[in-house]
């Protein structure tokens, strides 16, 4: 089974920009991995932010965007808000078997 | 409004069985793939299994293959997860998620806690 890697933790200043990445042990992440990004706050169920690399849901704040960057999937937060402090997980598809990354704890400080 | 309501969690002994259910509403259940995701206490998310909407095809994580069975009953708008030969490491909150199998993931249930302990 593939291993999906994320930064364990990142810190961003309020109003700042930060990029979280998601890599695959099998090689470059491509559109065929149908990358998803999820946000989870303590005590809550996860919430889907991005699907299929860069597509937002109706509830996804405009300050979040998804892309492919240097062989990895990326989630960029532009103009961080205090309420963005959370754990962020990426999810990749490997021919119908899905694998989560270990998560990135994002601190807004 | 889309709602996913999990039930069936609780305490099970090692080697025992449990069946989780997820009752869906607010969308046409039969048109969408569905999945189960779990989260052990203090740990990250783990994809467990998915079932297609079209022909009932299924997929499983290696960690549960051969022990867990996902199924769906479209007439009841309900997703199931039959968990057999339970191990301590299956202890987790289990989430029902709309999506998978070529459908993107969007809505999540609130989860049901499964504890495997003697």
CSV table of C-alpha atoms in Angstrom, one decimal, chain A residues 20-72:
chain,number,residue,atom,x,y,z
A,20,UNK,CA,0.6,22.4,2.7
A,21,UNK,CA,1.9,19.6,0.5
A,22,UNK,CA,0.9,16.0,-0.1
A,23,UNK,CA,3.4,13.5,-1.6
A,24,UNK,CA,3.2,9.9,-2.7
A,25,UNK,CA,5.7,7.1,-2.2
A,26,UNK,CA,4.9,5.8,-5.7
A,27,UNK,CA,6.1,8.9,-7.5
A,28,UNK,CA,4.6,12.2,-8.6
A,29,UNK,CA,1.1,13.1,-7.6
A,30,UNK,CA,-1.0,13.6,-10.8
A,31,UNK,CA,-4.6,14.4,-11.6
A,32,UNK,CA,-5.3,10.7,-11.7
A,33,UNK,CA,-4.9,10.6,-7.9
A,34,UNK,CA,-8.1,12.7,-7.6
A,35,UNK,CA,-6.6,14.6,-4.6
A,36,UNK,CA,-8.9,15.6,-1.8
A,37,UNK,CA,-8.2,17.9,1.1
A,38,UNK,CA,-10.1,17.8,4.4
A,39,UNK,CA,-10.1,20.1,7.5
A,40,UNK,CA,-10.7,18.7,10.9
A,41,UNK,CA,-11.1,20.8,14.1
A,42,UNK,CA,-10.8,19.2,17.6
A,43,UNK,CA,-13.9,17.2,18.5
A,44,UNK,CA,-15.5,17.6,15.1
A,45,UNK,CA,-16.0,15.4,12.0
A,46,UNK,CA,-13.7,16.2,9.1
A,47,UNK,CA,-15.0,18.7,6.4
A,48,UNK,CA,-14.2,18.4,2.8
A,49,UNK,CA,-12.5,21.4,1.3
A,50,UNK,CA,-11.1,20.4,-2.1
A,51,UNK,CA,-11.8,17.5,-4.5
A,52,UNK,CA,-10.1,16.4,-7.7
A,53,UNK,CA,-7.0,18.4,-7.0
A,54,UNK,CA,-8.5,21.9,-7.2
A,55,UNK,CA,-12.3,21.9,-7.1
A,56,UNK,CA,-13.9,23.6,-4.2
A,57,UNK,CA,-17.2,22.8,-2.6
A,58,UNK,CA,-19.9,25.4,-2.1
A,59,UNK,CA,-18.8,25.8,1.6
A,60,UNK,CA,-15.1,26.1,0.9
A,61,UNK,CA,-13.8,29.6,1.8
A,62,UNK,CA,-12.3,31.3,-1.3
A,63,UNK,CA,-8.9,31.7,0.6
A,64,UNK,CA,-8.3,28.0,0.1
A,65,UNK,CA,-7.0,26.6,-3.2
A,66,UNK,CA,-5.7,23.3,-4.4
A,67,UNK,CA,-3.0,22.6,-7.1
A,68,UNK,CA,-0.2,20.3,-8.2
A,69,UNK,CA,3.2,21.7,-7.4
A,70,UNK,CA,6.6,20.1,-8.0
A,71,UNK,CA,5.3,16.5,-8.1
A,72,UNK,CA,3.0,16.9,-5.1
